[in-house]
Tab-separated table of C-alpha atoms and ligand atoms in Angstrom:
chain	number	residue	atom	x	y	z
A	1	MET	CA	0.000	0.000	0.000
A	2	ALA	CA	1.099	3.549	-0.644
A	3	ILE	CA	0.841	6.543	1.622
A	4	ASP	CA	-1.386	9.345	0.314
A	5	VAL	CA	-0.699	12.962	1.175
A	6	ILE	CA	-2.946	15.958	1.734
A	7	LEU	CA	-1.307	19.354	1.816
A	8	GLY	CA	-1.979	23.040	1.295
A	9	LEU	CA	-0.830	24.650	-1.961
A	10	GLN	CA	-1.030	28.277	-0.854
A	11	TRP	CA	-0.067	30.058	2.406
A	12	GLY	CA	-1.949	27.733	4.768
A	13	ASP	CA	-5.565	27.547	5.974
A	14	GLU	CA	-6.775	25.995	2.717
A	15	GLY	CA	-9.186	23.746	4.622
A	16	LYS	CA	-6.852	20.777	5.164
A	17	GLY	CA	-8.519	19.817	8.470
A	18	LYS	CA	-11.963	19.545	6.917
A	19	ILE	CA	-10.758	17.408	3.990
A	20	VAL	CA	-8.579	15.123	6.149
A	21	ASP	CA	-11.482	14.595	8.549
A	22	TYR	CA	-13.748	13.737	5.618
A	23	LEU	CA	-11.320	11.342	3.947
A	24	ALA	CA	-10.026	9.764	7.168
A	25	SER	CA	-12.797	7.164	7.184
A	26	ASP	CA	-11.165	5.610	4.071
A	27	TYR	CA	-7.820	5.176	5.849
A	28	ASP	CA	-6.416	3.146	8.757
A	29	ILE	CA	-3.907	5.730	9.957
A	30	VAL	CA	-3.719	9.528	9.724
A	31	ALA	CA	-0.256	10.972	10.370
A	32	ARG	CA	0.951	14.559	10.788
A	33	PHE	CA	4.469	14.900	9.358
A	34	GLN	CA	5.636	18.458	10.132
A	35	GLY	CA	4.779	21.753	11.793
A	36	GLY	CA	3.379	22.130	15.242
A	37	PRO	CA	0.904	24.265	17.143
A	38	ASN	CA	1.333	27.066	14.583
A	39	ALA	CA	-1.262	25.026	12.682
A	40	GLY	CA	-4.976	25.404	13.297
A	41	HIS	CA	-7.117	22.841	11.495
A	42	THR	CA	-10.859	23.407	11.794
A	43	LEU	CA	-13.372	20.544	11.720
A	44	LYS	CA	-17.144	20.955	11.777
A	45	PHE	CA	-19.613	18.101	12.104
A	46	ASP	CA	-22.792	17.232	14.038
A	47	GLY	CA	-23.220	20.898	14.932
A	48	LYS	CA	-19.821	20.970	16.676
A	49	LYS	CA	-16.584	22.757	15.846
A	50	PHE	CA	-13.061	21.684	16.803
A	51	VAL	CA	-9.710	23.315	16.067
A	52	LEU	CA	-6.755	20.925	16.122
A	53	HIS	CA	-3.187	22.183	16.453
A	54	THR	CA	-1.030	19.104	17.090
A	55	ILE	CA	-3.390	16.156	16.870
A	56	PRO	CA	-4.087	14.732	13.386
A	57	SER	CA	-7.522	15.458	11.920
A	58	GLY	CA	-8.503	11.773	11.839
A	59	ILE	CA	-9.051	11.687	15.612
A	60	PHE	CA	-12.847	12.049	15.444
A	61	ARG	CA	-13.249	8.893	13.353
A	62	THR	CA	-13.576	6.040	15.797
A	63	GLU	CA	-11.517	3.320	14.098
A	64	GLN	CA	-8.519	5.282	12.862
A	65	LYS	CA	-5.095	5.507	14.468
A	66	ASN	CA	-3.512	8.946	14.527
A	67	LEU	CA	0.237	9.443	14.616
A	68	ILE	CA	2.101	12.617	15.509
A	69	GLY	CA	5.178	12.002	13.370
A	70	ASN	CA	8.821	12.761	14.117
A	71	GLY	CA	8.795	15.835	11.853
A	72	VAL	CA	6.277	17.534	14.144
A	73	VAL	CA	7.298	19.794	17.025
A	74	ILE	CA	5.157	19.297	20.124
A	75	ASP	CA	4.277	21.775	22.836
A	76	PRO	CA	2.999	19.594	25.683
A	77	ILE	CA	0.878	22.514	26.953
A	78	THR	CA	-1.068	22.842	23.673
A	79	LEU	CA	-1.305	19.072	23.340
A	80	SER	CA	-2.745	18.713	26.814
A	81	LYS	CA	-5.369	21.409	26.099
A	82	GLU	CA	-6.341	19.561	22.920
A	83	LEU	CA	-6.670	16.301	24.856
A	84	ASP	CA	-8.934	18.033	27.392
A	85	LYS	CA	-11.230	19.137	24.549
A	86	LEU	CA	-11.378	15.547	23.279
A	87	ARG	CA	-12.270	14.331	26.785
A	88	ASP	CA	-14.982	17.002	27.104
A	89	ALA	CA	-16.422	15.817	23.799
A	90	GLY	CA	-16.323	12.184	24.946
A	91	VAL	CA	-13.814	11.198	22.248
A	92	SER	CA	-11.579	8.337	23.314
A	93	PHE	CA	-8.009	8.644	22.118
A	94	GLU	CA	-5.930	6.499	24.489
A	95	ASP	CA	-5.550	3.569	22.096
A	96	ARG	CA	-5.686	5.642	18.899
A	97	LEU	CA	-3.272	8.520	19.393
A	98	LEU	CA	0.418	7.738	19.037
A	99	VAL	CA	3.465	9.936	19.298
A	100	SER	CA	6.756	9.386	17.534
A	101	LYS	CA	9.585	9.338	20.076
A	102	LYS	CA	11.716	11.374	17.692
A	103	ALA	CA	9.344	14.367	17.574
A	104	HIS	CA	11.017	17.420	19.104
A	105	LEU	CA	9.649	19.286	22.111
A	106	ILE	CA	8.832	22.986	22.244
A	107	LEU	CA	10.091	24.359	25.565
A	108	PRO	CA	8.665	27.485	27.214
A	109	THR	CA	11.972	29.218	26.453
A	110	HIS	CA	11.518	28.400	22.732
A	111	ARG	CA	8.330	30.446	22.855
A	112	LEU	CA	10.124	33.168	24.774
A	113	LEU	CA	12.907	33.227	22.153
A	114	ASP	CA	10.326	33.359	19.351
A	115	ALA	CA	8.660	36.374	20.985
A	116	ALA	CA	11.959	38.158	21.674
A	117	SER	CA	13.300	37.520	18.170
A	118	GLU	CA	10.091	38.709	16.451
A	119	ASN	CA	9.926	41.756	18.696
A	120	ALA	CA	13.498	42.694	17.811
A	121	LYS	CA	12.773	42.437	14.066
A	122	GLY	CA	10.569	45.530	14.121
A	123	LYS	CA	9.198	46.161	10.624
A	124	ALA	CA	10.820	43.003	9.272
A	125	LYS	CA	8.555	40.836	11.472
A	126	ILE	CA	7.606	37.484	9.974
A	127	GLY	CA	4.276	37.544	11.733
A	128	SER	CA	5.081	34.288	13.508
A	129	THR	CA	2.327	32.635	15.505
A	130	LEU	CA	4.807	32.873	18.429
A	131	LYS	CA	4.366	29.202	19.253
A	132	GLY	CA	8.129	28.634	19.407
A	133	ILE	CA	8.326	26.902	16.023
A	134	GLY	CA	11.464	28.614	14.629
A	135	PRO	CA	13.616	28.255	17.779
A	136	THR	CA	12.590	24.588	18.202
A	137	TYR	CA	13.517	23.617	14.641
A	138	MET	CA	16.741	25.623	15.096
A	139	ASP	CA	17.614	23.477	18.110
A	140	LYS	CA	16.706	20.363	16.125
A	141	THR	CA	19.074	21.190	13.255
A	142	GLY	CA	21.588	22.651	15.698
A	143	ARG	CA	21.546	19.258	17.455
A	144	ASN	CA	20.558	20.645	20.835
A	145	GLY	CA	16.898	19.690	20.973
A	146	LEU	CA	14.926	17.516	23.355
A	147	ARG	CA	12.714	14.826	21.874
A	148	ALA	CA	9.472	13.294	23.112
A	149	GLY	CA	11.286	10.021	23.839
A	150	ASP	CA	13.723	11.848	26.115
A	151	ILE	CA	11.099	12.420	28.799
A	152	ALA	CA	11.483	8.780	29.861
A	153	ARG	CA	15.231	9.170	30.378
A	154	THR	CA	16.732	9.636	33.826
A	155	ASN	CA	18.776	12.653	32.738
A	156	PHE	CA	15.778	14.474	31.236
A	157	MET	CA	15.656	17.258	33.869
A	158	GLU	CA	19.366	17.821	33.616
A	159	ARG	CA	19.121	18.210	29.845
A	160	TYR	CA	16.064	20.422	30.128
A	161	LEU	CA	17.848	22.765	32.534
A	162	ALA	CA	20.969	22.902	30.370
A	163	LEU	CA	18.935	23.846	27.293
A	164	LYS	CA	16.926	26.392	29.252
A	165	GLU	CA	20.157	28.001	30.504
A	166	LYS	CA	21.426	28.187	26.949
A	167	HIS	CA	18.215	29.890	25.867
A	168	LEU	CA	18.461	32.375	28.727
A	169	SER	CA	21.965	33.366	27.628
A	170	LEU	CA	20.762	33.738	24.026
A	171	LEU	CA	17.937	35.967	25.221
A	172	GLU	CA	20.452	38.507	26.434
A	173	ILE	CA	20.962	39.741	22.869
A	174	TYR	CA	17.307	40.812	22.651
A	175	PRO	CA	15.346	43.573	24.372
A	176	PRO	CA	13.200	41.976	27.100
A	177	VAL	CA	9.613	40.862	26.377
A	178	ASP	CA	6.687	40.225	28.664
A	179	PHE	CA	6.653	36.481	29.484
A	180	ASP	CA	5.976	34.758	32.800
A	181	LEU	CA	8.569	32.033	32.466
A	182	GLU	CA	8.019	30.578	35.929
A	183	ALA	CA	4.282	30.111	35.369
A	184	GLU	CA	4.784	28.739	31.838
A	185	GLU	CA	7.420	26.320	33.061
A	186	ALA	CA	5.107	25.016	35.806
A	187	ARG	CA	2.334	24.441	33.220
A	188	TRP	CA	4.809	22.733	30.895
A	189	MET	CA	6.081	20.336	33.559
A	190	GLU	CA	2.524	19.409	34.491
A	191	SER	CA	1.569	18.855	30.855
A	192	LEU	CA	4.461	16.429	30.412
A	193	ASN	CA	2.403	13.918	32.395
A	194	GLU	CA	-0.191	13.936	29.613
A	195	LEU	CA	2.491	13.258	27.044
A	196	ARG	CA	3.955	10.473	29.204
A	197	ALA	CA	0.564	8.771	29.313
A	198	LEU	CA	0.316	8.583	25.501
A	199	GLN	CA	1.636	5.683	23.443
A	200	MET	CA	5.164	6.507	22.303
A	201	VAL	CA	6.356	4.646	19.228
A	202	GLU	CA	9.255	4.406	16.834
A	203	GLY	CA	7.195	6.183	14.199
A	204	GLU	CA	9.244	5.015	11.222
A	205	TYR	CA	8.842	1.325	12.162
A	206	TYR	CA	5.185	1.855	12.952
A	207	ILE	CA	4.457	3.411	9.544
A	208	ASN	CA	6.578	1.032	7.472
A	209	GLU	CA	5.175	-2.058	9.191
A	210	ALA	CA	1.656	-0.728	8.653
A	211	LEU	CA	2.431	-0.220	4.953
A	212	LYS	CA	3.785	-3.749	4.712
A	213	ALA	CA	0.629	-5.076	6.358
A	214	GLY	CA	-1.455	-3.360	3.657
A	215	LYS	CA	-2.812	-0.555	5.840
A	216	LYS	CA	-3.940	2.676	4.219
A	217	ILE	CA	-2.167	5.774	5.475
A	218	LEU	CA	-3.007	9.432	4.974
A	219	ALA	CA	-0.296	12.009	5.680
A	220	GLU	CA	-1.681	15.369	6.807
A	221	GLY	CA	0.317	18.493	6.031
A	222	ALA	CA	0.298	21.688	8.024
A	223	GLN	CA	0.816	25.229	6.738
A	224	GLY	CA	1.078	25.547	2.950
A	225	SER	CA	3.729	25.116	0.271
A	226	MET	CA	4.351	28.876	0.023
A	227	LEU	CA	5.412	28.745	3.695
A	228	ASP	CA	7.928	25.930	3.023
A	229	ILE	CA	11.372	26.712	4.437
A	230	ASP	CA	13.065	26.030	1.067
A	231	TYR	CA	10.447	26.870	-1.567
A	232	GLY	CA	8.241	29.430	0.161
A	233	THR	CA	8.510	33.209	0.210
A	234	TYR	CA	11.685	33.156	2.298
A	235	PRO	CA	12.263	34.580	4.889
A	236	PHE	CA	8.494	34.972	5.407
A	237	VAL	CA	7.985	31.235	5.863
A	238	THR	CA	7.738	28.669	8.609
A	239	SER	CA	10.688	26.482	9.654
A	240	SER	CA	9.759	23.097	8.196
A	241	ASN	CA	9.385	21.447	4.799
A	242	THR	CA	5.668	21.674	4.214
A	243	ILE	CA	5.867	20.108	0.725
A	244	SER	CA	5.373	16.432	-0.080
A	245	ALA	CA	9.108	15.720	0.376
A	246	GLY	CA	8.534	16.509	4.065
A	247	VAL	CA	6.465	13.328	4.335
A	248	CYS	CA	9.585	11.219	3.769
A	249	THR	CA	11.672	12.927	6.442
A	250	GLY	CA	8.743	13.621	8.743
A	251	LEU	CA	7.486	10.037	8.897
A	252	GLY	CA	10.454	7.948	7.795
A	253	VAL	CA	9.036	6.616	4.530
A	254	ALA	CA	10.737	6.249	1.162
A	255	PRO	CA	9.710	8.478	-1.776
A	256	SER	CA	8.607	5.343	-3.639
A	257	GLN	CA	5.935	4.796	-0.966
A	258	ILE	CA	4.105	8.021	-1.769
A	259	GLY	CA	0.841	7.470	-3.640
A	260	GLU	CA	-1.636	10.252	-4.331
A	261	VAL	CA	-0.551	13.801	-3.576
A	262	ILE	CA	-3.756	15.709	-2.968
A	263	GLY	CA	-3.194	19.454	-3.112
A	264	ILE	CA	-5.742	21.824	-1.606
A	265	THR	CA	-6.424	25.326	-2.843
A	266	LYS	CA	-9.084	27.788	-1.860
A	267	ALA	CA	-11.189	29.131	-4.732
A	268	TYR	CA	-9.357	32.386	-3.940
A	269	CYS	CA	-6.257	32.999	-1.807
A	270	THR	CA	-5.341	34.110	1.714
A	271	ARG	CA	-2.254	34.712	3.785
A	272	VAL	CA	-1.814	35.505	7.488
A	273	GLY	CA	1.335	37.210	8.755
A	274	SER	CA	3.841	39.263	6.766
A	275	GLY	CA	5.433	38.649	3.389
A	276	PRO	CA	4.697	38.909	-0.320
A	277	PHE	CA	1.267	38.049	-1.651
A	278	PRO	CA	1.024	39.049	-5.332
A	279	THR	CA	-2.756	38.879	-5.739
A	280	GLU	CA	-3.633	40.521	-2.420
A	281	LEU	CA	-6.568	42.932	-2.637
A	282	HIS	CA	-6.350	46.049	-0.499
A	283	ASP	CA	-9.797	47.224	-1.510
A	284	GLU	CA	-13.426	46.524	-0.765
A	285	THR	CA	-13.290	43.228	-2.696
A	286	GLY	CA	-10.592	42.003	-0.284
A	287	GLU	CA	-12.787	43.041	2.654
A	288	ARG	CA	-15.753	41.180	1.171
A	289	LEU	CA	-13.680	38.004	0.725
A	290	ARG	CA	-12.559	38.244	4.368
A	291	ALA	CA	-16.070	38.816	5.702
A	292	GLU	CA	-17.743	36.176	3.519
A	293	GLY	CA	-14.989	33.601	4.070
A	294	GLY	CA	-14.708	34.242	7.823
A	295	GLU	CA	-11.002	34.758	7.181
A	296	PHE	CA	-9.623	35.074	10.700
A	297	GLY	CA	-6.778	32.848	11.934
A	298	ALA	CA	-7.776	29.575	13.619
A	299	THR	CA	-4.693	29.775	15.871
A	300	THR	CA	-4.172	33.489	16.475
A	301	GLY	CA	-7.503	35.070	15.472
A	302	ARG	CA	-5.646	37.569	13.251
A	303	PRO	CA	-7.488	38.818	10.135
A	304	ARG	CA	-6.223	36.975	7.066
A	305	ARG	CA	-5.103	38.942	4.008
A	306	CYS	CA	-7.298	38.070	1.005
A	307	GLY	CA	-6.943	38.101	-2.763
A	308	TRP	CA	-7.777	36.248	-5.974
A	309	ILE	CA	-6.452	32.824	-6.865
A	310	ASP	CA	-2.907	32.935	-8.234
A	311	LEU	CA	-2.347	30.418	-11.047
A	312	PRO	CA	1.447	30.827	-11.564
A	313	GLN	CA	1.835	30.352	-7.798
A	314	LEU	CA	-0.302	27.210	-7.906
A	315	ARG	CA	1.564	25.833	-10.933
A	316	TYR	CA	4.757	26.248	-8.924
A	317	THR	CA	3.470	24.417	-5.843
A	318	ILE	CA	1.867	21.697	-7.983
A	319	MET	CA	5.324	21.198	-9.511
A	320	VAL	CA	7.345	21.008	-6.280
A	321	ASN	CA	4.801	18.682	-4.656
A	322	GLY	CA	4.055	16.397	-7.598
A	323	VAL	CA	0.332	16.983	-7.079
A	324	THR	CA	-1.814	14.254	-8.639
A	325	GLN	CA	-5.248	15.695	-7.783
A	326	LEU	CA	-6.675	18.954	-6.543
A	327	VAL	CA	-9.300	19.879	-3.995
A	328	MET	CA	-10.916	23.286	-4.278
A	329	THR	CA	-12.364	24.611	-1.008
A	330	LYS	CA	-14.562	27.582	-0.116
A	331	ILE	CA	-16.083	27.971	-3.575
A	332	ASP	CA	-19.280	29.070	-1.769
A	333	VAL	CA	-17.449	32.211	-0.602
A	334	LEU	CA	-17.459	33.448	-4.207
A	335	ASN	CA	-21.286	33.338	-4.383
A	336	ILE	CA	-21.597	37.068	-3.745
A	337	PHE	CA	-19.249	38.283	-6.483
A	338	GLU	CA	-20.507	39.524	-9.862
A	339	GLU	CA	-17.024	39.071	-11.229
A	340	ILE	CA	-14.325	36.561	-10.257
A	341	SER	CA	-10.682	37.014	-11.193
A	342	ALA	CA	-7.605	34.800	-11.406
A	343	ALA	CA	-3.966	35.812	-11.900
A	344	VAL	CA	-2.707	34.048	-15.044
A	345	ALA	CA	0.804	35.498	-15.215
A	346	TYR	CA	3.049	38.131	-13.623
A	347	LYS	CA	4.686	41.195	-15.097
A	348	ILE	CA	8.175	41.883	-13.767
A	349	ASP	CA	10.035	44.947	-15.114
A	350	GLY	CA	7.565	45.062	-17.994
A	351	VAL	CA	8.211	41.432	-18.954
A	352	GLU	CA	5.448	38.839	-18.699
A	353	THR	CA	6.392	35.613	-16.943
A	354	GLN	CA	4.869	32.456	-15.502
A	355	ALA	CA	7.756	31.850	-13.118
A	356	LEU	CA	8.027	32.907	-9.503
A	357	PRO	CA	11.189	35.009	-9.185
A	358	TYR	CA	14.078	33.975	-6.920
A	359	ASP	CA	13.318	36.736	-4.461
A	360	ILE	CA	9.667	37.508	-4.703
A	361	CYS	CA	10.064	39.868	-1.718
A	362	ASP	CA	12.362	42.220	-3.603
A	363	GLN	CA	10.562	42.376	-6.941
A	364	GLU	CA	7.896	44.732	-8.193
A	365	LEU	CA	5.603	42.028	-9.413
A	366	GLN	CA	2.272	42.827	-11.061
A	367	PRO	CA	-0.223	40.018	-11.492
A	368	ILE	CA	-2.080	39.883	-14.795
A	369	PHE	CA	-5.710	38.988	-14.159
A	370	GLU	CA	-8.398	37.311	-16.214
A	371	SER	CA	-11.965	37.897	-15.056
A	372	ARG	CA	-15.210	36.067	-15.632
A	373	LYS	CA	-18.790	36.466	-14.501
A	374	GLY	CA	-19.759	34.942	-11.168
A	375	TRP	CA	-22.825	32.777	-10.503
A	376	GLU	CA	-24.410	34.952	-7.801
A	377	VAL	CA	-26.533	32.180	-6.306
A	378	THR	CA	-25.780	30.120	-3.215
A	379	LEU	CA	-23.639	26.997	-3.564
A	380	ASP	CA	-23.687	26.394	0.173
A	381	GLY	CA	-23.922	22.702	0.888
A	382	ILE	CA	-24.241	21.455	-2.720
A	383	THR	CA	-22.938	17.875	-2.885
A	384	ASP	CA	-23.796	17.014	-6.483
A	385	PHE	CA	-21.578	18.433	-9.229
A	386	ASP	CA	-24.451	18.531	-11.683
A	387	ALA	CA	-26.404	20.767	-9.295
A	388	LEU	CA	-23.821	23.544	-9.646
A	389	PRO	CA	-24.752	26.538	-11.801
A	390	LYS	CA	-23.025	26.656	-15.174
A	391	ALA	CA	-20.777	29.586	-14.214
A	392	ALA	CA	-19.414	27.625	-11.212
A	393	LYS	CA	-18.803	24.505	-13.354
A	394	ASP	CA	-17.051	26.728	-15.894
A	395	TYR	CA	-14.847	28.237	-13.171
A	396	ILE	CA	-13.810	24.752	-11.992
A	397	ALA	CA	-13.132	23.621	-15.571
A	398	TYR	CA	-11.120	26.785	-16.231
A	399	ILE	CA	-8.885	26.255	-13.169
A	400	GLU	CA	-8.392	22.581	-14.103
A	401	GLN	CA	-7.431	23.497	-17.632
A	402	GLN	CA	-5.072	26.257	-16.476
A	403	LEU	CA	-3.364	23.990	-13.934
A	404	ASN	CA	-3.573	20.795	-15.917
A	405	VAL	CA	-4.638	18.749	-12.870
A	406	ARG	CA	-8.039	17.295	-12.142
A	407	ILE	CA	-10.121	18.804	-9.329
A	408	SER	CA	-11.470	15.706	-7.611
A	409	MET	CA	-13.329	17.417	-4.780
A	410	VAL	CA	-15.023	20.770	-4.352
A	411	SER	CA	-15.944	21.991	-0.883
A	412	THR	CA	-19.114	24.042	-0.583
A	413	GLY	CA	-19.227	24.806	3.144
A	414	PRO	CA	-17.271	24.272	6.367
A	415	GLU	CA	-19.217	21.207	7.523
A	416	ARG	CA	-17.958	17.687	6.888
A	417	GLU	CA	-20.733	16.680	4.501
A	418	LYS	CA	-20.668	19.881	2.393
A	419	LEU	CA	-18.468	18.405	-0.273
A	420	ILE	CA	-18.747	17.419	-3.928
A	421	VAL	CA	-16.750	14.258	-4.637
A	422	ARG	CA	-16.372	13.756	-8.368
B	1	GDP	P1	-6.563	24.436	7.609
B	1	GDP	O1	-5.537	25.067	8.483
B	1	GDP	O2	-6.067	24.230	6.222
B	1	GDP	O3	-7.162	23.198	8.194
B	1	GDP	O4	-7.750	25.506	7.483
B	1	GDP	P2	-8.379	26.398	8.673
B	1	GDP	O5	-9.204	25.553	9.546
B	1	GDP	O6	-7.321	27.221	9.327
B	1	GDP	O7	-9.232	27.437	7.840
B	1	GDP	C1	-10.235	27.021	6.975
B	1	GDP	C2	-11.536	27.701	7.413
B	1	GDP	O8	-12.496	27.592	6.383
B	1	GDP	C3	-12.173	27.047	8.625
B	1	GDP	O9	-12.890	28.013	9.347
B	1	GDP	C4	-13.118	26.028	7.998
B	1	GDP	O10	-14.223	25.710	8.858
B	1	GDP	C5	-13.597	26.795	6.798
B	1	GDP	N1	-13.939	25.986	5.611
B	1	GDP	C6	-13.350	24.853	5.137
B	1	GDP	N2	-13.910	24.484	3.967
B	1	GDP	C7	-14.853	25.420	3.687
B	1	GDP	C8	-15.756	25.620	2.590
B	1	GDP	O11	-15.785	24.884	1.612
B	1	GDP	N3	-16.578	26.719	2.652
B	1	GDP	C9	-16.562	27.588	3.691
B	1	GDP	N4	-17.397	28.625	3.660
B	1	GDP	N5	-15.728	27.426	4.740
B	1	GDP	C10	-14.875	26.370	4.726
B	2	IMO	P1	-2.242	25.794	9.029
B	2	IMO	O1	-1.714	24.394	9.226
B	2	IMO	C1	-1.420	29.955	8.006
B	2	IMO	C2	2.495	31.554	9.146
B	2	IMO	C3	2.513	32.617	10.224
B	2	IMO	C4	3.747	33.395	9.832
B	2	IMO	C5	4.685	32.306	9.313
B	2	IMO	C6	5.688	31.816	10.334
B	2	IMO	O2	-3.381	26.123	9.915
B	2	IMO	O3	-2.512	26.065	7.593
B	2	IMO	P2	5.583	30.351	12.537
B	2	IMO	O4	4.642	30.392	13.699
B	2	IMO	O5	5.577	29.062	11.802
B	2	IMO	O6	6.946	30.824	12.908
B	2	IMO	O7	5.009	31.476	11.526
B	2	IMO	O8	3.842	31.232	8.905
B	2	IMO	N1	1.800	30.294	9.530
B	2	IMO	C7	0.592	29.947	9.087
B	2	IMO	N2	-0.275	30.607	8.299
B	2	IMO	N3	-1.711	28.706	8.433
B	2	IMO	C8	-0.838	28.023	9.205
B	2	IMO	O9	-1.025	26.721	9.540
B	2	IMO	C9	0.370	28.653	9.590
B	2	IMO	N4	1.424	28.289	10.354
B	2	IMO	C10	2.294	29.298	10.285
B	2	IMO	O10	1.362	33.413	10.190
B	2	IMO	O11	3.449	34.251	8.756
B	3	MG	MG1	-5.297	26.796	9.686
């Protein structure tokens, strides 16, 4: 059996949580392979809403196992809050949630460093979620980090204190920030008990043995490809490989094991935090997209920047991910627009191009738009492709033709069942 992948093709928040939750019933295992509590994946079903940050979005399906892979960075405090919400909802997870021993831990001082570093950047702020992501991955690659498996070791406290001391010395280069380290540390230590109680596994053996036994596995991405540390809009990116290659390092599987790569795009585009966004709309249309799409961060509550769909950008992320099928979400948000636009190319220094420049941050880049008439009727909750108005079918066909990949699912509302599967 192969391992299928679901990931975001834009700047995150494409609706990955909803689609993973929907598809999870077809799989035996759902596995997160990168990122951490910077993610906020929203699931809506049976009149309830959940936002997951660390736990894979297959947790609400009763039969499926859910693995937090080694590429993920875990903050025990966030994880323990998520577990409390599952308990409150009566969802059992004890035998279904597994943690890879090699996943790195976010310490309170990682969050403190994140805050101090962002604060010191002034106007050059990345707009980090301040969850400690950057400093934790820095300690991972710098070979200083603590891993989930380390909490069972006798020298864990010693190593924790040594790393904390190192962080405190590093903090001296930054102006001070408001952070109650003592209180955060107490919460962190308490939350470790929750992590200890979970099943810790050698994630790479777990996944490869499952594959050998014919189990179906779905890898769930966090963030989006334009936030990838290598291929995103650097330096306005996150600190992990969000693209499909991240599945191999984040779960310990070979490239030959990857099956379908399902790329998700909104019917338009959003970004939260700083950095370039070629099709961003600073006008009333952008405001309408935000209001209609409820575009406020699931993790930080910040308003998301909104704009039209960007086809050269999507062609790029389809290329680096090897996308085999597309999912278009939030098409219902476009119901209210008389006219819908899509960027088909960019103009850089008067020259038209399809390619994203090396440093998109430095370039005066003008998107070239094509516009078409909207449908101006509600699509909310439509589950049958044939029930779509002609203008909506035409829009889907146009995007497919422009991107040369089939759109296999179209989401028409936030709830689990509001989905057209073609
Ligand atoms: P993720 O991080 O990719 O899982 O996405 P988020 O949960 O951060 O943001 C997606 C938002 O859009 C959430 O509020 C979802 O409930 C909502 N959503 C997902 N699919 C649809 C859809 O097809 N239509 C509408 N209107 N909302 C959707
Ligand atoms: P999901 O999984 C949208 C953005 C932040 C910031 C940059 C770096 O819900 O799609 P970090 O905290 O990683 O240091 O922030 O990346 N960012 C996201 N934007 N969705 C996310 O996750 C994001 N995770 C990080 O806003 O610009
Ligand atoms: Mg999100």
